[in-house]
CSV table of C-alpha atoms in Angstrom, one decimal:
chain,number,residue,atom,x,y,z
A,1,UNK,CA,-14.7,-67.5,42.8
A,2,UNK,CA,-14.1,-70.3,45.2
A,3,UNK,CA,-13.5,-73.9,44.8
A,4,UNK,CA,-16.0,-75.4,47.3
A,5,UNK,CA,-15.6,-79.1,48.6
A,6,UNK,CA,-18.3,-80.6,50.6
A,7,UNK,CA,-17.8,-83.3,53.1
A,8,UNK,CA,-14.5,-81.8,53.5
A,9,UNK,CA,-13.4,-83.6,56.7
A,10,UNK,CA,-14.4,-87.1,55.3
A,11,UNK,CA,-11.6,-89.4,53.9
A,12,UNK,CA,-11.9,-88.3,50.3
A,13,UNK,CA,-12.9,-84.7,50.8
A,14,UNK,CA,-9.9,-84.0,53.1
A,15,UNK,CA,-7.6,-85.4,50.4
A,16,UNK,CA,-9.1,-83.0,47.9
A,17,UNK,CA,-8.6,-80.0,50.0
A,18,UNK,CA,-5.1,-81.0,50.9
A,19,UNK,CA,-4.2,-81.5,47.1
A,20,UNK,CA,-6.0,-78.2,46.3
A,21,UNK,CA,-3.8,-76.4,48.7
A,22,UNK,CA,-0.8,-77.5,46.6
A,23,UNK,CA,-2.3,-75.7,43.6
A,24,UNK,CA,-4.5,-72.8,44.6
A,25,UNK,CA,-4.3,-70.0,47.1
A,26,UNK,CA,-5.9,-71.2,50.5
A,27,UNK,CA,-8.4,-68.2,50.4
A,28,UNK,CA,-9.8,-69.6,47.2
A,29,UNK,CA,-10.9,-72.9,48.9
A,30,UNK,CA,-14.1,-73.5,51.0
A,31,UNK,CA,-14.4,-76.5,53.0
A,32,UNK,CA,-18.0,-77.4,53.8
A,33,UNK,CA,-18.2,-79.3,57.1
A,34,UNK,CA,-20.7,-80.3,59.6
A,35,UNK,CA,-18.1,-80.2,62.6
A,36,UNK,CA,-15.9,-77.1,62.3
A,37,UNK,CA,-13.6,-78.5,65.0
A,38,UNK,CA,-12.6,-81.3,62.7
A,39,UNK,CA,-11.5,-78.7,60.1
A,40,UNK,CA,-9.5,-76.5,62.6
A,41,UNK,CA,-6.2,-77.6,60.8
A,42,UNK,CA,-7.6,-76.5,57.5
A,43,UNK,CA,-8.8,-73.1,58.8
A,44,UNK,CA,-5.3,-72.7,60.3
A,45,UNK,CA,-3.8,-73.0,56.8
A,46,UNK,CA,-6.2,-70.3,55.5
A,47,UNK,CA,-9.1,-72.5,54.0
A,48,UNK,CA,-12.5,-70.8,54.5
A,49,UNK,CA,-14.8,-73.1,56.5
A,50,UNK,CA,-18.7,-73.3,55.9
A,51,UNK,CA,-20.7,-75.1,58.4
A,52,UNK,CA,-23.6,-76.8,56.7
A,53,UNK,CA,-25.5,-80.2,56.8
A,54,UNK,CA,-27.1,-82.2,53.9
A,55,UNK,CA,-30.2,-82.8,56.2
A,56,UNK,CA,-30.6,-79.2,56.9
A,57,UNK,CA,-31.4,-77.3,53.5
A,58,UNK,CA,-31.4,-73.7,55.2
A,59,UNK,CA,-27.7,-74.3,56.0
A,60,UNK,CA,-26.7,-74.0,52.4
A,61,UNK,CA,-28.4,-70.7,51.9
A,62,UNK,CA,-25.9,-68.2,50.5
A,63,UNK,CA,-23.1,-70.7,50.8
A,64,UNK,CA,-22.3,-70.7,47.1
A,65,UNK,CA,-21.6,-67.7,44.8
A,66,UNK,CA,-21.8,-67.2,41.1
A,67,UNK,CA,-18.7,-68.6,39.4
A,68,UNK,CA,-17.9,-71.2,42.1
A,69,UNK,CA,-16.7,-74.6,41.2
A,70,UNK,CA,-18.2,-77.2,43.6
A,71,UNK,CA,-17.3,-80.8,44.4
A,72,UNK,CA,-20.3,-82.6,45.8
A,73,UNK,CA,-18.9,-85.5,47.7
A,74,UNK,CA,-21.6,-88.1,48.1
A,75,UNK,CA,-23.0,-88.6,51.6
A,76,UNK,CA,-22.7,-91.9,53.5
A,77,UNK,CA,-25.8,-91.9,55.3
A,78,UNK,CA,-27.6,-94.7,53.5
A,79,UNK,CA,-30.6,-94.4,55.8
A,80,UNK,CA,-31.3,-90.7,55.3
A,81,UNK,CA,-32.4,-90.4,51.6
A,82,UNK,CA,-28.9,-89.6,49.9
A,83,UNK,CA,-30.7,-88.3,46.7
A,84,UNK,CA,-32.7,-85.8,48.7
A,85,UNK,CA,-29.5,-84.9,50.6
A,86,UNK,CA,-27.7,-84.2,47.4
A,87,UNK,CA,-30.7,-82.3,45.8
A,88,UNK,CA,-30.1,-79.8,48.7
A,89,UNK,CA,-26.7,-78.9,47.4
A,90,UNK,CA,-27.8,-79.0,43.7
A,91,UNK,CA,-30.6,-76.7,44.4
A,92,UNK,CA,-28.4,-74.3,46.3
A,93,UNK,CA,-25.7,-74.4,43.5
A,94,UNK,CA,-28.4,-73.7,40.9
A,95,UNK,CA,-29.8,-70.8,42.8
A,96,UNK,CA,-26.2,-69.3,43.1
A,97,UNK,CA,-25.3,-69.9,39.5
A,98,UNK,CA,-22.1,-71.8,40.1
A,99,UNK,CA,-19.9,-72.5,37.2
A,100,UNK,CA,-19.4,-76.2,37.7
A,101,UNK,CA,-20.8,-78.9,40.0
A,102,UNK,CA,-18.7,-82.1,40.1
A,103,UNK,CA,-20.3,-85.0,41.7
A,104,UNK,CA,-18.5,-88.3,43.2
A,105,UNK,CA,-20.7,-91.1,41.6
A,106,UNK,CA,-20.2,-94.9,40.9
A,107,UNK,CA,-19.2,-96.6,37.8
A,108,UNK,CA,-21.8,-96.9,35.1
A,109,UNK,CA,-21.5,-100.6,35.0
A,110,UNK,CA,-22.3,-101.1,38.6
A,111,UNK,CA,-25.8,-102.6,39.2
A,112,UNK,CA,-25.7,-103.1,42.9
A,113,UNK,CA,-28.2,-101.3,45.2
A,114,UNK,CA,-25.2,-99.0,46.2
A,115,UNK,CA,-25.5,-97.4,42.8
A,116,UNK,CA,-29.2,-96.5,43.0
A,117,UNK,CA,-28.6,-93.3,45.0
A,118,UNK,CA,-25.9,-92.3,42.7
A,119,UNK,CA,-28.1,-92.7,39.5
A,120,UNK,CA,-30.8,-90.8,41.3
A,121,UNK,CA,-28.3,-87.9,42.1
A,122,UNK,CA,-27.0,-87.9,38.4
A,123,UNK,CA,-30.7,-87.5,37.2
A,124,UNK,CA,-31.1,-84.5,39.5
A,125,UNK,CA,-28.0,-82.9,38.4
A,126,UNK,CA,-28.6,-83.4,34.7
A,127,UNK,CA,-32.2,-82.0,35.3
A,128,UNK,CA,-31.0,-79.0,37.1
A,129,UNK,CA,-29.2,-77.6,34.0
A,130,UNK,CA,-25.9,-76.8,35.8
A,131,UNK,CA,-22.7,-77.4,34.1
A,132,UNK,CA,-21.6,-80.7,35.5
A,133,UNK,CA,-18.9,-83.2,35.8
A,134,UNK,CA,-19.7,-86.9,36.7
A,135,UNK,CA,-16.7,-88.5,38.6
A,136,UNK,CA,-17.7,-92.1,38.6
A,137,UNK,CA,-15.3,-93.5,41.1
A,138,UNK,CA,-14.6,-97.1,41.5
A,139,UNK,CA,-13.7,-98.9,44.5
A,140,UNK,CA,-11.0,-97.7,46.9
A,141,UNK,CA,-7.9,-99.9,47.9
A,142,UNK,CA,-8.6,-98.6,51.4
A,143,UNK,CA,-11.8,-100.5,51.6
A,144,UNK,CA,-9.7,-103.5,52.0
A,145,UNK,CA,-6.3,-102.2,53.3
A,146,UNK,CA,-7.6,-100.1,56.0
A,147,UNK,CA,-8.7,-103.0,58.4
A,148,UNK,CA,-6.2,-105.7,57.8
A,149,UNK,CA,-6.0,-106.8,61.6
A,150,UNK,CA,-8.9,-109.3,61.2
A,151,UNK,CA,-7.5,-110.7,58.0
A,152,UNK,CA,-3.9,-111.2,59.8
A,153,UNK,CA,-5.5,-112.6,62.8
A,154,UNK,CA,-7.4,-115.3,60.9
A,155,UNK,CA,-5.1,-115.8,58.1
A,156,UNK,CA,-8.0,-115.4,55.4
A,157,UNK,CA,-9.6,-112.8,53.4
A,158,UNK,CA,-13.2,-113.5,53.5
A,159,UNK,CA,-15.4,-112.1,50.7
A,160,UNK,CA,-18.4,-113.2,48.4
A,161,UNK,CA,-16.8,-112.1,45.2
A,162,UNK,CA,-16.0,-115.5,43.7
A,163,UNK,CA,-13.3,-115.0,41.1
A,164,UNK,CA,-14.4,-111.6,40.2
A,165,UNK,CA,-12.0,-108.9,39.7
A,166,UNK,CA,-12.1,-105.3,40.3
A,167,UNK,CA,-10.2,-102.0,39.3
A,168,UNK,CA,-9.7,-100.3,42.7
A,169,UNK,CA,-7.4,-97.3,43.1
A,170,UNK,CA,-6.2,-95.2,46.1
A,171,UNK,CA,-8.4,-92.5,47.5
A,172,UNK,CA,-5.6,-90.0,46.8
A,173,UNK,CA,-6.0,-91.0,43.1
A,174,UNK,CA,-9.5,-90.2,43.0
A,175,UNK,CA,-8.9,-86.9,44.8
A,176,UNK,CA,-6.3,-85.9,42.3
A,177,UNK,CA,-8.9,-86.6,39.5
A,178,UNK,CA,-11.3,-84.3,41.4
A,179,UNK,CA,-8.6,-81.6,41.7
A,180,UNK,CA,-7.8,-81.9,38.0
A,181,UNK,CA,-11.5,-81.1,37.2
A,182,UNK,CA,-11.9,-78.4,39.7
A,183,UNK,CA,-8.7,-76.5,38.7
A,184,UNK,CA,-8.7,-77.3,35.0
A,185,UNK,CA,-10.7,-76.3,31.7
A,186,UNK,CA,-12.9,-78.2,29.5
A,187,UNK,CA,-14.6,-80.6,31.8
A,188,UNK,CA,-18.1,-79.2,31.7
A,189,UNK,CA,-20.8,-81.8,31.1
A,190,UNK,CA,-18.4,-84.6,30.9
A,191,UNK,CA,-18.6,-88.2,32.6
A,192,UNK,CA,-15.5,-89.9,33.8
A,193,UNK,CA,-15.4,-93.6,34.4
A,194,UNK,CA,-12.6,-93.9,37.0
A,195,UNK,CA,-10.8,-97.1,38.3
A,196,UNK,CA,-7.3,-98.4,38.7
A,197,UNK,CA,-5.0,-99.3,35.8
A,198,UNK,CA,-4.8,-102.9,36.9
A,199,UNK,CA,-7.8,-105.2,37.8
A,200,UNK,CA,-7.2,-107.8,40.6
A,201,UNK,CA,-9.0,-110.6,42.2
A,202,UNK,CA,-9.0,-111.5,46.0
A,203,UNK,CA,-6.8,-114.6,45.5
A,204,UNK,CA,-4.1,-112.2,44.2
A,205,UNK,CA,-4.8,-109.9,47.0
A,206,UNK,CA,-4.3,-112.7,49.5
A,207,UNK,CA,-1.1,-113.9,47.6
A,208,UNK,CA,0.5,-110.3,47.8
A,209,UNK,CA,-0.5,-110.0,51.4
A,210,UNK,CA,1.2,-113.4,52.1
A,211,UNK,CA,4.4,-112.1,50.3
A,212,UNK,CA,4.3,-108.9,52.2
A,213,UNK,CA,3.9,-110.5,55.6
A,214,UNK,CA,5.8,-113.8,55.3
A,215,UNK,CA,2.6,-115.5,56.4
A,216,UNK,CA,0.1,-117.8,54.7
A,217,UNK,CA,-3.1,-115.7,53.9
A,218,UNK,CA,-5.8,-117.6,52.1
A,219,UNK,CA,-9.0,-116.4,50.2
A,220,UNK,CA,-12.1,-117.9,51.6
A,221,UNK,CA,-15.2,-117.6,49.4
A,222,UNK,CA,-18.5,-117.5,51.0
A,223,UNK,CA,-22.2,-116.8,49.8
A,224,UNK,CA,-23.4,-113.4,49.6
A,225,UNK,CA,-26.0,-114.2,52.4
A,226,UNK,CA,-23.1,-115.5,54.7
A,227,UNK,CA,-21.0,-112.5,54.0
A,228,UNK,CA,-23.9,-110.3,54.8
A,229,UNK,CA,-24.3,-112.0,58.1
A,230,UNK,CA,-20.6,-111.8,58.7
A,231,UNK,CA,-20.7,-108.1,58.3
A,232,UNK,CA,-23.9,-107.6,60.4
A,233,UNK,CA,-22.2,-109.7,63.1
A,234,UNK,CA,-19.2,-107.4,63.0
A,235,UNK,CA,-21.5,-104.5,64.0
A,236,UNK,CA,-22.5,-103.0,60.7
A,237,UNK,CA,-26.2,-101.9,60.5
A,238,UNK,CA,-28.3,-104.6,58.5
A,239,UNK,CA,-29.0,-102.2,55.6
A,240,UNK,CA,-25.4,-101.3,55.2
A,241,UNK,CA,-24.3,-105.0,55.4
A,242,UNK,CA,-26.6,-105.8,52.7
A,243,UNK,CA,-25.4,-103.1,50.4
A,244,UNK,CA,-21.8,-104.1,50.9
A,245,UNK,CA,-22.6,-107.8,50.3
A,246,UNK,CA,-24.4,-106.7,47.2
A,247,UNK,CA,-21.3,-105.1,45.9
A,248,UNK,CA,-19.4,-108.3,46.3
A,249,UNK,CA,-22.1,-109.9,44.0
A,250,UNK,CA,-21.4,-107.3,41.5
A,251,UNK,CA,-17.7,-107.8,41.8
A,252,UNK,CA,-18.2,-111.4,41.0
A,253,UNK,CA,-20.0,-110.3,37.8
A,254,UNK,CA,-17.3,-107.9,36.8
A,255,UNK,CA,-19.3,-104.7,37.3
A,256,UNK,CA,-16.3,-102.9,39.2
A,257,UNK,CA,-13.8,-103.5,36.3
A,258,UNK,CA,-13.3,-100.1,35.0
A,259,UNK,CA,-10.9,-100.1,32.0
A,260,UNK,CA,-11.5,-96.6,30.4
A,261,UNK,CA,-8.1,-95.3,31.6
A,262,UNK,CA,-9.9,-92.0,32.6
A,263,UNK,CA,-8.4,-91.9,36.2
A,264,UNK,CA,-4.7,-92.0,34.9
A,265,UNK,CA,-5.5,-89.6,32.0
A,266,UNK,CA,-7.1,-87.0,34.4
A,267,UNK,CA,-4.1,-87.3,36.9
A,268,UNK,CA,-1.5,-87.4,34.5
A,269,UNK,CA,0.1,-90.4,36.1
A,270,UNK,CA,-0.5,-94.2,36.7
A,271,UNK,CA,-2.7,-95.1,39.4
A,272,UNK,CA,-1.4,-96.5,42.7
A,273,UNK,CA,-0.8,-100.2,42.5
A,274,UNK,CA,-2.5,-102.4,45.0
A,275,UNK,CA,0.8,-103.8,46.2
A,276,UNK,CA,1.9,-100.3,47.2
A,277,UNK,CA,-1.3,-99.7,49.2
A,278,UNK,CA,-0.8,-103.0,51.0
A,279,UNK,CA,2.8,-102.2,52.0
A,280,UNK,CA,1.7,-98.5,53.1
A,281,UNK,CA,-1.1,-100.3,55.3
A,282,UNK,CA,1.1,-102.7,56.9
A,283,UNK,CA,3.7,-99.9,57.7
A,284,UNK,CA,1.0,-97.8,59.5
């Protein structure tokens, strides 16, 4: 039996593999990647590397084995039909008779267009008859802390979320939840709503960033349409800009506040505070 992680060289998938290596032998881990060169370090640590692509169903033939536990990390190619991409993995897992297929989804409260593919994938997974776990991941701290340069350059956080709040957590927190499911027992046919322990708003983010930098950072609220234009002007494809701007509209409505406590319960520890993520980002 292997623990198989798709998208294993992506931000989340790599963290999952690295945390798995702390708990299980490397030869029990299979990292599914599109570009094996990006996984050379994992291979060097004894992880099995499997090359497959969501867009090429035949590459998943024979990849899984009966009894495997699989983490399907959702794809990020919004323009290539993500539900069909995910079905490729689900179909291969069903054919092999895997013991569990866990999927990184979106909070059940989220109504933005971003959630549509996740709901479609959840429906396909439930219809497959496979033992499943839905990891409904909330937003990541890193969505805002990984690219602080423009914020610091302009002295402002620009968003279209109004006074809305969100329960974000660090990618490493969500990775730890996935590892808990993949290595633990009793998670079959469960749905976990995952988010940070403390909700926050962008005015608080700006205030914390001001404290950490000693500079005056403000929060500038714009309309969803203006924000979409800003994102497109920064080089994002128009469909992606529209999706991300739509998430801000959902944040304003409170759709990314996740107060279930599932994330800290699964990991056995409090989630990473936003202030800690900001400090780490500024030190990089």
